[in-house]
Structure formats: C-alpha cells, structure tokens
Amino acid sequence: MQLYKDQHIKIYNSLSGTKETFTPIDEGYVGMYVCGPTVYSNVHLGNVRTFMSFDMVFRYLKHLGYKVRYVRNITDAGHLENDADAGEDKITKKARLEQIEPMEVVQRYTVDFHNILNTFNFLPPSIEPTATGHIIEQIELIKDIINNGYAYEINGSVYFDVHKFNETNDYGILSKRKLEDLIHNTRELDGQSDKKNPQDFALWKKAEPQHIMRWPSPWGDGFPGWHLECTAMSTKYLGDQFDIHGGGMDLKFPHHECEIAQNEAAKGQSPVNYWMHANMLELNGQRMSKSTGNTVNPDELLSGNNKFFSKAFTPSVIRFFIAQAHYRSVLDLTDDGLLASEKGFYRLMDAINLLDGLKTSETSSIDIKTWKQTCYNAMNDDFNSPILIANLFEAVKYINQIKDGSATISAEDLALLKETINTFTFDVLGLENVTKKESGQDKLSGAVGVLIKLRQEARANKDFALSDKIRDELAEAGILLKDGKDGTTFSLS
C-alpha cells in the first residue's frame, strides 16, 4: 500500500539546520546511504545506536510503501588512525599486532558486526559494498576531480585542493565551518609536507614499502582515501544525487563535508538532498572511551559481564531503551535507565499479548482511528520514536481499561488497534515479542537469588568454605557474582 501519499514526513536536514518536508527525487522510491563500520575491532555500542536509528528509518519508509534502496558500506581499507591523511591504516595496524593478514581482520570483525546487528533484529541493507571492492570506481572518480582542476598529484599521492574548491564552492556548507577558521593540523607526519595546504585531504595515498594493502593506479601503487570511498560507493548505487545520507554526528566533519566537496568537484552538484546525523551515546553521563575504561561493548551488555550494570539485558530491552530517545538527542546509558526500560518493555508486551482475549462490544468508547494517526504523526515528525512510544502506552492504557470493563471496543476497532500496535511495535521499532516469562529471566533471577541468600547465610555463619563453593560453582556454570555496597548481583559470563 502506498501510505506515503497520505503521510508526509518532515526530516531535520543537517545541511539547512531545519526540518524539511521529505520529497524523494523519484516518487515512491528512496535512495539512502549510511556510513558503515571500519572493521578493525568489535562494533562499538555507540555505532549500534547509530545503525539502529537508521534501521528504524528504513523500516518506517518501507512500511509507508516506499521502495527503498538502502546502502550501508563496509570500510576495509584506507581509514588511517585518528582519521588522518598520514600514519598507519587501522586494519593494517590490527593485523600487524595480531600477526595475521589484514583480510583476516576484516573477516573477523565483519562477522562480529553482522552477528551483533542480527542479535538486535536489524534488517539487512539492500546493498553492503566494501571499499576494496570498488577501487576502480574510486580511481575513476579521482581522475574526474583532477580533470576538473580540484586535485593535484605529488610523489605518488593525490590530494584534494580545498582552497581551489572554495574559490567557487562552499567548503564547510554542512558543518558550518569557515575555511579560514579551521584549526590546522601542524604535526609533522609522513607525507604532510606534500600538501599545498594543511586543509587538503588525501584522495589517494602512495603506499610505502611496508604498507600491505595496496593497489595499482595511474599514480603508482597506493590505497584510497577514507572520504573518497563513501562518495564512490554511494553514487555508484544511488546515482550522482540521492535522497538521504546518514551517519553519526562525529562524521559530519570532516568525512561528510569531504564527501560533498568530492561530489561537487567531480559531478558539479551536491550529492544528497537530506543529511541526517544520529547523536552520541554516553555511559553514566560521560563520553565512552577505551582510554578511560568508560566503555561497554554490546556482548558485555547482553551478558551482564561488566562493571557498570546490575544484570544482563535482552536485545529488545536495549533496543527499546535506545528508541526512547530521539535519534538527534544525546543518550545516556545507565543502569537505572535500562531497568526502567525493561519494566516498560514487558508492560508493553503484556498488553499486546492481552489483545486476543479482549471482549468486544457494539460500540467503542475509545477513538482508535485518531490514536492511530498520532502514531503516524510521531514518526512523520523526524522519526520521533519517544513520542511514538508514549502513544503506544496510551494504547496499553486502553487495553487495560477494556480488560477491566471500564472501556468498550467494537470488533472492527479492536482489529484496527491490534494491527496498528503490532505494526509500530514490531515492524517499525523492530522489537521482538518476548515476555519476561519467555525470556527466562524471572526463573534465572529467582534461582540465583536463592543461592545468593544461602551464600549470605553461610558467610554470616562464618562458613566460608560453603560461601566460596557457591560462588565458584556458579562461576563454572557461567554465572558471576558481584559483591557491592548495595548487595550481591550477578551477570552471565
């Protein structure tokens, strides 16, 4: 069904800084590109939040009846440390440290990426291209940029001439930065002196003798620049101009800024009509950082094997928690927040599972059609999932009122209520219908709680042998006890 003809979406466009009515280039079709992971480590929970936001966008567009071509790439070459133009490739460095082939690194972490996203019930993209699979396209793109006078070759490397481009174009149009105000990177790095200006960025880098990942080009053996890859892959599959480009807020500058410049330099037009950026995920009010130890990966959150959370959480509870914040808002991941989301999630599931047993009446005391449109209104307003969830809990209230007899509903309205709440909960938000009982968490928590109580009694009686035996045998079974100031909790190893 072509629901999009009656439902009009507004998208916050980072390019204009305003919400704009979404009008695709071709009616009924949407081209969407999202920057995928650089596969040199396990996928970060912040990345999961970003990809989950665009999975929800993808799901809603499909629900409205659009034919969506969703392209999300895999960066498997050319992404240097600190997002720089010089230094070591992230994947090559990981391969050197682990003494394996770079493509072993790529394979290992691509598999991890897919496994995690499958666990969280993501829909696969329409196309998932790799940077190494599109070297020819990137070389041809560089040729176009050179021929148009916006790039130069020196010592086997090719750089984008930012100053020349800015004479007739606006470098900084997305990030709202002015070229003269940009902070220059003045560190002495390999190849830095080759640039005409510090702001110029690499389109192609000469491969030094020790560089493993290398390809032949008109300028010598080398590898592509990180920014170039997304320009080549997005335009190959979506055309020189397409509807939506998404990614994390951290990619707005320089990555997305450079994508715009490259496309304008090569094709003479801006590549994207609507730029969307998902905001950051914090942990206990602070930015996640490996260096400070303030970080948790998806597996640790799912298993409970971490120092931040009191228990394990199911994928749908985590997904529900993330959806309770708007994609453009900073989201703070906390134990209290997840515990509250867990209660809300199971309350929603319990209500949905009551629908089949509800009694119908001749008339309805609840206006289901108006409620249904409020769900669409929420998603039409820049994919506002928190408002959608609030509307779903209005339906939970209705369901409980019908159950206890304080409200009535006709068979026709009950069918509409059931269809709508299932559509938005499972098809759009991507949640899975798992009750607390089915998840086994109640039974497990109860059983472990009994053992924790027995252990506490043993310690009180100074029977430390029994106390240690309970702890050690639970650990062997994959259940780790954690003693804290607020008592003993457990996690799954």
CSV table of C-alpha atoms in Angstrom, one decimal:
chain,number,residue,atom,x,y,z
A,1,MET,CA,0.0,0.0,0.0
A,2,GLN,CA,1.2,3.5,-0.8
A,3,LEU,CA,0.7,5.0,2.6
A,4,TYR,CA,3.3,7.7,1.8
A,5,LYS,CA,0.7,9.5,-0.3
A,6,ASP,CA,-1.3,10.3,2.9
A,7,GLN,CA,1.6,10.5,5.4
A,8,HIS,CA,4.0,13.4,5.0
A,9,ILE,CA,7.4,13.1,6.7
A,10,LYS,CA,9.5,16.0,7.9
A,11,ILE,CA,13.2,15.4,8.2
A,12,TYR,CA,15.7,17.5,10.1
A,13,ASN,CA,18.2,18.3,7.4
A,14,SER,CA,21.7,18.9,8.8
A,15,LEU,CA,22.5,20.9,5.7
A,16,SER,CA,19.8,23.5,6.2
A,17,GLY,CA,19.5,23.2,10.0
A,18,THR,CA,15.7,22.9,9.7
A,19,LYS,CA,13.0,20.4,9.4
A,20,GLU,CA,12.0,20.0,5.8
A,21,THR,CA,9.2,18.1,4.1
A,22,PHE,CA,10.6,14.9,2.6
A,23,THR,CA,10.1,14.8,-1.1
A,24,PRO,CA,12.1,12.0,-2.8
A,25,ILE,CA,13.7,12.6,-6.2
A,26,ASP,CA,11.6,9.8,-7.7
A,27,GLU,CA,8.1,9.4,-6.3
A,28,GLY,CA,7.7,6.1,-4.5
A,29,TYR,CA,11.4,5.4,-4.4
A,30,VAL,CA,14.0,6.3,-1.7
A,31,GLY,CA,17.8,6.1,-2.0
A,32,MET,CA,19.5,6.1,1.4
A,33,TYR,CA,23.2,5.7,2.2
A,34,VAL,CA,24.6,5.2,5.7
A,35,CYS,CA,28.3,5.2,6.5
A,36,GLY,CA,29.1,1.7,7.8
A,37,PRO,CA,31.8,0.4,10.2
A,38,THR,CA,35.6,0.3,9.8
A,39,VAL,CA,36.1,-3.4,10.5
A,40,TYR,CA,39.2,-3.4,12.7
A,41,SER,CA,37.6,-4.1,16.1
A,42,ASN,CA,34.3,-5.3,17.7
A,43,VAL,CA,31.5,-3.0,16.9
A,44,HIS,CA,31.1,-0.2,19.4
A,45,LEU,CA,27.7,0.3,21.2
A,46,GLY,CA,27.6,3.9,20.0
A,47,ASN,CA,27.8,2.6,16.4
A,48,VAL,CA,25.0,0.2,17.2
A,49,ARG,CA,22.8,3.1,18.3
A,50,THR,CA,23.5,5.0,15.0
A,51,PHE,CA,22.8,1.9,12.9
A,52,MET,CA,19.7,1.2,14.9
A,53,SER,CA,18.4,4.7,14.3
A,54,PHE,CA,18.7,4.3,10.5
A,55,ASP,CA,17.3,0.7,10.7
A,56,MET,CA,14.2,2.3,12.2
A,57,VAL,CA,14.1,5.0,9.4
A,58,PHE,CA,14.5,2.2,6.8
A,59,ARG,CA,11.6,0.2,8.5
A,60,TYR,CA,9.3,3.2,8.5
A,61,LEU,CA,9.9,4.1,4.9
A,62,LYS,CA,9.3,0.6,3.9
A,63,HIS,CA,6.1,0.5,6.0
A,64,LEU,CA,4.8,3.6,4.1
A,65,GLY,CA,5.2,1.7,0.9
A,66,TYR,CA,8.4,3.3,-0.5
A,67,LYS,CA,10.7,1.1,-2.5
A,68,VAL,CA,13.9,1.8,-0.6
A,69,ARG,CA,17.4,1.1,-1.7
A,70,TYR,CA,19.4,1.2,1.5
A,71,VAL,CA,23.2,1.1,1.0
A,72,ARG,CA,25.5,0.7,4.0
A,73,ASN,CA,29.2,0.2,3.3
A,74,ILE,CA,32.0,-1.8,5.0
A,75,THR,CA,35.3,0.2,5.2
A,76,ASP,CA,38.0,-2.4,4.9
A,77,ALA,CA,40.9,-0.2,3.7
A,78,GLY,CA,42.2,3.4,3.8
A,79,HIS,CA,40.9,4.5,7.2
A,80,LEU,CA,44.0,5.8,8.9
A,81,GLU,CA,44.5,6.3,12.7
A,82,ASN,CA,42.9,9.4,14.1
A,83,ASP,CA,41.0,9.9,10.9
A,84,ALA,CA,44.2,11.5,9.5
A,85,ASP,CA,45.8,11.5,6.0
A,86,ALA,CA,49.0,10.1,7.2
A,87,GLY,CA,50.0,7.3,9.6
A,88,GLU,CA,49.0,3.7,9.8
A,89,ASP,CA,45.9,2.1,8.4
A,90,LYS,CA,43.6,0.9,11.3
A,91,ILE,CA,43.2,-2.5,9.8
A,92,THR,CA,46.9,-3.0,8.9
A,93,LYS,CA,47.9,-2.0,12.4
A,94,LYS,CA,45.5,-4.6,13.9
A,95,ALA,CA,46.9,-7.2,11.5
A,96,ARG,CA,50.5,-6.3,12.5
A,97,LEU,CA,49.7,-6.5,16.2
A,98,GLU,CA,48.0,-9.9,15.9
A,99,GLN,CA,50.4,-11.2,13.2
A,100,ILE,CA,47.6,-12.1,10.8
A,101,GLU,CA,46.6,-11.0,7.3
A,102,PRO,CA,44.6,-7.7,7.1
A,103,MET,CA,41.8,-9.5,5.4
A,104,GLU,CA,41.6,-11.9,8.3
A,105,VAL,CA,41.0,-8.8,10.5
A,106,VAL,CA,38.3,-7.6,8.1
A,107,GLN,CA,36.6,-11.0,8.0
A,108,ARG,CA,36.6,-11.5,11.8
A,109,TYR,CA,35.1,-8.1,12.6
A,110,THR,CA,32.7,-8.0,9.7
A,111,VAL,CA,31.3,-11.3,11.0
A,112,ASP,CA,31.1,-9.8,14.5
A,113,PHE,CA,29.3,-6.7,13.1
A,114,HIS,CA,26.7,-8.8,11.4
A,115,ASN,CA,26.2,-11.1,14.4
A,116,ILE,CA,25.6,-8.2,16.7
A,117,LEU,CA,23.2,-6.5,14.3
A,118,ASN,CA,21.3,-9.8,13.8
A,119,THR,CA,21.0,-10.1,17.6
A,120,PHE,CA,19.4,-6.7,17.7
A,121,ASN,CA,16.9,-7.7,14.9
A,122,PHE,CA,18.3,-5.3,12.3
A,123,LEU,CA,17.0,-5.6,8.7
A,124,PRO,CA,19.9,-6.1,6.3
A,125,PRO,CA,20.6,-3.2,3.9
A,126,SER,CA,19.8,-3.6,0.2
A,127,ILE,CA,23.5,-3.4,-0.7
A,128,GLU,CA,26.6,-3.7,1.5
A,129,PRO,CA,29.5,-2.7,-0.6
A,130,THR,CA,33.2,-2.8,0.5
A,131,ALA,CA,35.8,-0.2,-0.1
A,132,THR,CA,38.3,-2.8,-1.5
A,133,GLY,CA,35.6,-4.0,-4.0
A,134,HIS,CA,35.4,-0.5,-5.5
A,135,ILE,CA,39.0,0.6,-6.1
A,136,ILE,CA,38.3,1.0,-9.9
A,137,GLU,CA,35.4,3.4,-9.2
A,138,GLN,CA,37.5,5.4,-6.8
A,139,ILE,CA,40.3,5.8,-9.3
A,140,GLU,CA,37.9,7.0,-12.0
A,141,LEU,CA,36.4,9.5,-9.5
A,142,ILE,CA,39.9,10.8,-8.7
A,143,LYS,CA,40.5,11.3,-12.5
A,144,ASP,CA,37.4,13.3,-12.8
A,145,ILE,CA,38.4,15.6,-9.9
A,146,ILE,CA,41.9,16.1,-11.3
A,147,ASN,CA,40.5,16.8,-14.7
A,148,ASN,CA,38.2,19.5,-13.3
A,149,GLY,CA,41.1,21.2,-11.6
A,150,TYR,CA,40.3,20.4,-7.9
A,151,ALA,CA,43.1,17.9,-7.1
A,152,TYR,CA,46.8,17.5,-7.6
A,153,GLU,CA,49.3,14.6,-7.7
A,154,ILE,CA,52.6,14.8,-5.9
A,155,ASN,CA,55.1,12.0,-5.2
A,156,GLY,CA,52.5,9.3,-6.0
A,157,SER,CA,49.8,10.7,-3.8
A,158,VAL,CA,46.7,12.7,-4.9
A,159,TYR,CA,45.2,15.5,-2.7
A,160,PHE,CA,42.0,17.4,-2.9
A,161,ASP,CA,42.7,21.2,-3.3
A,162,VAL,CA,40.4,22.6,-0.7
A,163,HIS,CA,41.4,26.3,-1.3
A,164,LYS,CA,40.9,26.0,-5.1
A,165,PHE,CA,37.5,24.3,-4.5
A,166,ASN,CA,36.5,27.0,-2.0
A,167,GLU,CA,37.0,29.7,-4.6
A,168,THR,CA,33.8,28.7,-6.4
A,169,ASN,CA,32.1,26.5,-3.8
A,170,ASP,CA,31.5,26.4,-0.1
A,171,TYR,CA,33.7,24.0,1.8
A,172,GLY,CA,32.1,23.9,5.2
A,173,ILE,CA,28.5,24.1,4.0
A,174,LEU,CA,27.4,21.1,6.1
A,175,SER,CA,29.4,21.7,9.3
A,176,LYS,CA,29.0,25.5,9.1
A,177,ARG,CA,32.8,25.9,9.4
A,178,LYS,CA,34.7,28.6,7.6
A,179,LEU,CA,37.9,27.6,5.9
A,180,GLU,CA,39.8,30.5,7.4
A,181,ASP,CA,38.7,29.4,10.9
A,182,LEU,CA,39.6,25.8,10.6
A,183,ILE,CA,42.3,24.6,13.1
A,184,HIS,CA,45.3,23.5,11.1
A,185,ASN,CA,46.9,20.1,11.8
A,186,THR,CA,50.6,21.1,12.0
A,187,ARG,CA,52.0,17.9,13.3
A,188,GLU,CA,55.0,16.5,11.4
A,189,LEU,CA,53.6,13.4,9.8
A,190,ASP,CA,54.7,11.3,6.9
A,191,GLY,CA,53.5,12.9,3.7
A,192,GLN,CA,52.3,16.1,5.4
A,193,SER,CA,54.8,18.3,3.6
A,194,ASP,CA,53.5,17.1,0.2
A,195,LYS,CA,50.3,19.0,0.6
A,196,LYS,CA,49.9,22.6,-0.7
A,197,ASN,CA,47.8,23.4,2.3
A,198,PRO,CA,47.2,21.6,5.6
A,199,GLN,CA,43.5,21.5,5.0
A,200,ASP,CA,43.9,19.5,1.8
A,201,PHE,CA,42.9,15.8,2.2
A,202,ALA,CA,44.1,12.7,0.5
A,203,LEU,CA,42.2,11.1,-2.4
A,204,TRP,CA,44.9,8.5,-3.0
A,205,LYS,CA,47.9,7.8,-0.8
A,206,LYS,CA,51.2,6.3,-2.1
A,207,ALA,CA,51.9,3.0,-0.4
A,208,GLU,CA,55.2,2.9,1.4
A,209,PRO,CA,57.2,-0.4,1.0
A,210,GLN,CA,55.9,-1.8,4.3
A,211,HIS,CA,52.3,-1.0,3.5
A,212,ILE,CA,50.5,-4.3,2.9
A,213,MET,CA,47.2,-3.1,1.4
A,214,ARG,CA,48.0,-1.6,-1.9
A,215,TRP,CA,46.6,-1.4,-5.4
A,216,PRO,CA,48.0,-0.2,-8.8
A,217,SER,CA,46.8,3.2,-10.0
A,218,PRO,CA,47.9,5.8,-12.6
A,219,TRP,CA,49.9,7.5,-9.8
A,220,GLY,CA,51.6,4.3,-8.6
A,221,ASP,CA,50.8,1.7,-6.0
A,222,GLY,CA,48.7,3.0,-3.2
A,223,PHE,CA,45.4,3.0,-1.5
A,224,PRO,CA,42.3,5.2,-1.5
A,225,GLY,CA,41.5,8.0,1.0
A,226,TRP,CA,38.8,7.2,3.5
A,227,HIS,CA,36.4,10.1,2.4
A,228,LEU,CA,36.6,9.0,-1.2
A,229,GLU,CA,35.3,5.5,-0.6
A,230,CYS,CA,31.8,6.6,0.5
A,231,THR,CA,31.5,9.1,-2.4
A,232,ALA,CA,32.3,6.3,-4.9
A,233,MET,CA,30.1,3.7,-3.3
A,234,SER,CA,27.0,5.9,-2.7
A,235,THR,CA,26.9,7.4,-6.1
A,236,LYS,CA,27.6,4.0,-7.9
A,237,TYR,CA,24.4,2.5,-6.4
A,238,LEU,CA,22.2,5.6,-5.8
A,239,GLY,CA,23.2,7.9,-8.6
A,240,ASP,CA,25.0,11.3,-8.6
A,241,GLN,CA,22.2,12.7,-6.5
A,242,PHE,CA,20.2,10.8,-4.0
A,243,ASP,CA,17.7,11.3,-1.2
A,244,ILE,CA,19.2,10.6,2.3
A,245,HIS,CA,22.7,10.2,3.7
A,246,GLY,CA,23.0,9.2,7.3
A,247,GLY,CA,25.7,8.6,9.8
A,248,GLY,CA,26.9,9.5,13.3
A,249,MET,CA,27.3,13.1,14.4
A,250,ASP,CA,31.1,12.6,14.6
A,251,LEU,CA,31.2,12.1,10.8
A,252,LYS,CA,29.8,15.4,9.9
A,253,PHE,CA,33.2,17.0,9.8
A,254,PRO,CA,35.5,16.2,8.0
A,255,HIS,CA,34.1,13.0,6.5
A,256,HIS,CA,30.7,14.1,5.2
A,257,GLU,CA,32.0,17.6,4.4
A,258,CYS,CA,34.6,16.0,2.2
A,259,GLU,CA,32.0,13.8,0.5
A,260,ILE,CA,30.1,16.9,-0.5
A,261,ALA,CA,33.2,18.6,-1.8
A,262,GLN,CA,34.3,15.5,-3.8
A,263,ASN,CA,31.0,15.0,-5.5
A,264,GLU,CA,30.6,18.7,-6.4
A,265,ALA,CA,34.2,18.7,-7.7
A,266,ALA,CA,33.6,15.6,-9.8
A,267,LYS,CA,30.0,15.9,-10.9
A,268,GLY,CA,29.2,19.6,-10.4
A,269,GLN,CA,26.3,19.1,-8.0
A,270,SER,CA,25.7,18.4,-4.3
A,271,PRO,CA,25.1,14.6,-3.9
A,272,VAL,CA,22.5,14.5,-1.2
A,273,ASN,CA,19.1,16.2,-0.5
A,274,TYR,CA,18.7,15.3,3.2
A,275,TRP,CA,21.7,14.8,5.6
A,276,MET,CA,20.7,13.0,8.8
A,277,HIS,CA,23.0,12.7,11.8
A,278,ALA,CA,22.5,10.5,14.9
A,279,ASN,CA,23.8,11.8,18.2
A,280,MET,CA,26.2,10.3,20.6
A,281,LEU,CA,25.7,7.6,23.2
A,282,GLU,CA,27.2,8.3,26.7
A,283,LEU,CA,27.8,5.9,29.6
A,284,ASN,CA,26.8,7.2,33.0
A,285,GLY,CA,27.0,10.8,31.9
A,286,GLN,CA,30.4,10.6,30.3
A,287,ARG,CA,31.6,10.0,26.8
A,288,MET,CA,32.6,6.4,26.1
A,289,SER,CA,36.3,6.0,25.9
A,290,LYS,CA,38.6,3.0,25.8
A,291,SER,CA,41.5,5.0,27.3
A,292,THR,CA,39.5,5.9,30.4
A,293,GLY,CA,37.8,2.5,30.7
A,294,ASN,CA,34.4,4.2,30.5
A,295,THR,CA,33.1,1.8,27.8
A,296,VAL,CA,31.0,-1.3,27.4
A,297,ASN,CA,30.5,-3.4,24.3
A,298,PRO,CA,27.3,-5.0,23.1
A,299,ASP,CA,28.2,-8.5,24.2
A,300,GLU,CA,29.1,-7.3,27.7
A,301,LEU,CA,25.7,-5.5,28.0
A,302,LEU,CA,23.8,-8.6,26.7
A,303,SER,CA,25.6,-11.0,29.1
A,304,GLY,CA,25.8,-8.7,32.2
A,305,ASN,CA,29.5,-9.4,32.3
A,306,ASN,CA,30.6,-5.8,33.0
A,307,LYS,CA,31.2,-3.4,35.9
A,308,PHE,CA,28.5,-0.9,35.1
A,309,PHE,CA,25.2,-2.8,35.1
A,310,SER,CA,23.5,-4.9,37.8
A,311,LYS,CA,22.3,-7.6,35.4
A,312,ALA,CA,22.1,-8.8,31.8
A,313,PHE,CA,19.5,-7.2,29.4
A,314,THR,CA,17.8,-8.7,26.4
A,315,PRO,CA,18.3,-7.3,22.9
A,316,SER,CA,14.8,-6.0,22.7
A,317,VAL,CA,15.0,-4.2,26.0
A,318,ILE,CA,18.2,-2.5,24.9
A,319,ARG,CA,16.6,-1.6,21.6
A,320,PHE,CA,13.5,-0.3,23.4
A,321,PHE,CA,15.8,1.8,25.6
A,322,ILE,CA,17.5,3.3,22.6
A,323,ALA,CA,14.2,4.1,20.9
A,324,GLN,CA,13.0,6.0,23.9
A,325,ALA,CA,15.4,8.8,23.0
A,326,HIS,CA,15.2,10.8,19.7
A,327,TYR,CA,18.0,9.9,17.3
A,328,ARG,CA,19.3,13.5,17.4
A,329,SER,CA,19.5,13.6,21.2
A,330,VAL,CA,22.5,12.6,23.3
A,331,LEU,CA,21.5,9.3,25.0
A,332,ASP,CA,22.9,8.5,28.5
A,333,LEU,CA,23.2,4.7,29.1
A,334,THR,CA,22.7,4.0,32.8
A,335,ASP,CA,21.7,1.0,34.9
A,336,ASP,CA,18.6,2.8,36.2
A,337,GLY,CA,17.6,3.8,32.7
A,338,LEU,CA,17.8,0.2,31.4
A,339,LEU,CA,16.0,-1.2,34.4
A,340,ALA,CA,13.1,1.3,33.8
A,341,SER,CA,13.1,0.5,30.1
A,342,GLU,CA,12.9,-3.2,30.9
A,343,LYS,CA,9.8,-2.7,33.1
A,344,GLY,CA,8.2,-0.6,30.3
A,345,PHE,CA,9.1,-3.1,27.6
A,346,TYR,CA,7.5,-6.0,29.4
A,347,ARG,CA,4.5,-3.9,30.3
A,348,LEU,CA,4.0,-3.2,26.6
A,349,MET,CA,4.5,-6.9,25.7
A,350,ASP,CA,2.0,-8.0,28.3
A,351,ALA,CA,-0.6,-5.6,27.0
A,352,ILE,CA,-0.1,-6.7,23.4
A,353,ASN,CA,-0.5,-10.3,24.5
A,354,LEU,CA,-3.9,-9.5,26.1
A,355,LEU,CA,-5.4,-8.3,22.8
A,356,ASP,CA,-6.6,-11.7,21.6
A,357,GLY,CA,-8.6,-12.3,24.8
A,358,LEU,CA,-10.4,-8.9,24.9
A,359,LYS,CA,-14.2,-8.9,24.7
A,360,THR,CA,-15.8,-6.7,22.0
A,361,SER,CA,-19.0,-4.6,22.2
A,362,GLU,CA,-21.4,-3.0,19.8
A,363,THR,CA,-19.7,0.4,20.2
A,364,SER,CA,-16.3,1.8,21.2
A,365,SER,CA,-15.7,4.3,23.9
A,366,ILE,CA,-12.2,4.9,22.5
A,367,ASP,CA,-11.3,6.7,19.3
A,368,ILE,CA,-8.9,4.2,17.8
A,369,LYS,CA,-8.6,6.0,14.4
A,370,THR,CA,-7.5,9.2,15.9
A,371,TRP,CA,-5.0,7.3,18.1
A,372,LYS,CA,-3.6,5.5,15.1
A,373,GLN,CA,-2.9,8.8,13.4
A,374,THR,CA,-1.0,10.1,16.4
A,375,CYS,CA,1.4,7.2,15.9
A,376,TYR,CA,2.0,8.2,12.3
A,377,ASN,CA,2.3,11.9,13.3
A,378,ALA,CA,5.1,11.0,15.7
A,379,MET,CA,7.1,9.1,13.1
A,380,ASN,CA,6.3,11.8,10.4
A,381,ASP,CA,7.9,14.4,12.7
A,382,ASP,CA,11.5,13.5,12.0
A,383,PHE,CA,11.1,9.9,13.2
A,384,ASN,CA,10.2,10.8,16.7
A,385,SER,CA,10.3,7.4,18.4
A,386,PRO,CA,9.9,8.7,22.0
A,387,ILE,CA,6.6,10.3,21.1
A,388,LEU,CA,5.6,7.1,19.2
A,389,ILE,CA,6.3,5.0,22.4
A,390,ALA,CA,4.3,7.4,24.5
A,391,ASN,CA,1.4,6.8,22.1
A,392,LEU,CA,1.9,3.1,22.3
A,393,PHE,CA,1.5,3.3,26.1
A,394,GLU,CA,-1.8,5.2,25.6
A,395,ALA,CA,-2.9,2.0,23.8
A,396,VAL,CA,-1.6,0.0,26.8
A,397,LYS,CA,-4.0,2.1,29.0
A,398,TYR,CA,-6.9,1.5,26.6
A,399,ILE,CA,-6.2,-2.3,26.6
A,400,ASN,CA,-6.2,-2.5,30.4
A,401,GLN,CA,-9.4,-0.4,30.5
A,402,ILE,CA,-11.1,-2.7,28.1
A,403,LYS,CA,-9.9,-5.7,30.1
A,404,ASP,CA,-11.3,-4.4,33.4
A,405,GLY,CA,-14.5,-3.3,31.8
A,406,SER,CA,-14.1,0.5,32.2
A,407,ALA,CA,-13.9,1.0,28.4
A,408,THR,CA,-15.6,-0.8,25.4
A,409,ILE,CA,-14.3,-1.5,21.9
A,410,SER,CA,-16.0,-2.8,18.8
A,411,ALA,CA,-14.7,-5.8,16.9
A,412,GLU,CA,-13.7,-3.5,14.0
A,413,ASP,CA,-11.8,-1.1,16.3
A,414,LEU,CA,-10.1,-4.0,18.1
A,415,ALA,CA,-8.8,-5.3,14.8
A,416,LEU,CA,-7.5,-1.8,14.0
A,417,LEU,CA,-5.9,-1.4,17.4
A,418,LYS,CA,-4.2,-4.8,17.1
A,419,GLU,CA,-2.9,-4.2,13.6
A,420,THR,CA,-1.6,-0.7,14.5
A,421,ILE,CA,0.1,-1.6,17.7
A,422,ASN,CA,1.7,-4.6,16.2
A,423,THR,CA,2.9,-2.7,13.1
A,424,PHE,CA,4.6,0.1,15.1
A,425,THR,CA,6.0,-2.1,17.9
A,426,PHE,CA,7.4,-4.9,15.8
A,427,ASP,CA,7.7,-3.7,12.1
A,428,VAL,CA,8.7,-0.1,12.8
A,429,LEU,CA,10.5,-0.1,16.1
A,430,GLY,CA,11.9,-3.6,15.4
A,431,LEU,CA,11.1,-5.0,18.8
A,432,GLU,CA,10.5,-8.7,19.3
A,433,ASN,CA,7.6,-10.1,21.2
A,434,VAL,CA,9.3,-11.7,24.2
A,435,THR,CA,7.6,-11.8,27.6
A,436,LYS,CA,9.5,-11.8,30.8
A,437,LYS,CA,8.5,-15.4,31.4
A,438,GLU,CA,9.6,-16.5,28.0
A,439,SER,CA,13.0,-14.7,28.4
A,440,GLY,CA,13.7,-17.0,31.4
A,441,GLN,CA,15.0,-14.0,33.4
A,442,ASP,CA,12.4,-14.4,36.2
A,443,LYS,CA,13.3,-18.0,36.7
A,444,LEU,CA,17.0,-17.5,36.5
A,445,SER,CA,16.9,-14.4,38.8
A,446,GLY,CA,14.8,-16.4,41.3
A,447,ALA,CA,17.1,-19.4,41.3
A,448,VAL,CA,20.3,-17.4,41.6
A,449,GLY,CA,18.6,-15.2,44.3
A,450,VAL,CA,18.0,-18.3,46.4
A,451,LEU,CA,21.7,-19.3,46.0
A,452,ILE,CA,22.8,-15.7,46.9
A,453,LYS,CA,20.7,-15.8,50.0
A,454,LEU,CA,22.2,-19.2,51.0
A,455,ARG,CA,25.7,-17.8,50.4
A,456,GLN,CA,24.9,-14.7,52.6
A,457,GLU,CA,23.7,-17.0,55.4
A,458,ALA,CA,26.9,-19.1,55.1
A,459,ARG,CA,29.1,-16.0,55.4
A,460,ALA,CA,27.1,-14.8,58.4
A,461,ASN,CA,27.7,-18.2,60.0
A,462,LYS,CA,31.4,-17.9,59.0
A,463,ASP,CA,31.1,-21.0,56.8
A,464,PHE,CA,33.4,-19.5,54.2
A,465,ALA,CA,34.0,-22.9,52.6
A,466,LEU,CA,30.3,-23.2,51.6
A,467,SER,CA,30.2,-19.5,50.6
A,468,ASP,CA,33.2,-19.9,48.3
A,469,LYS,CA,31.8,-23.2,46.9
A,470,ILE,CA,28.5,-21.5,45.9
A,471,ARG,CA,30.4,-18.6,44.2
A,472,ASP,CA,32.9,-20.9,42.4
A,473,GLU,CA,30.3,-23.4,41.1
A,474,LEU,CA,28.1,-20.6,39.8
A,475,ALA,CA,31.1,-19.2,38.0
A,476,GLU,CA,31.8,-22.6,36.4
A,477,ALA,CA,28.2,-22.5,35.2
A,478,GLY,CA,28.8,-19.1,33.7
A,479,ILE,CA,27.1,-17.0,36.4
A,480,LEU,CA,29.4,-14.4,38.0
A,481,LEU,CA,28.5,-13.0,41.4
A,482,LYS,CA,29.4,-9.4,42.2
A,483,ASP,CA,29.6,-8.2,45.8
A,484,GLY,CA,28.9,-4.5,46.2
A,485,LYS,CA,27.8,-1.9,48.7
A,486,ASP,CA,24.2,-2.5,47.8
A,487,GLY,CA,24.4,-6.2,48.0
A,488,THR,CA,25.3,-9.1,45.6
A,489,THR,CA,24.3,-9.1,42.0
A,490,PHE,CA,25.1,-11.5,39.1
A,491,SER,CA,26.0,-11.5,35.5
A,492,LEU,CA,26.4,-14.1,32.7
A,493,SER,CA,29.9,-14.8,31.5
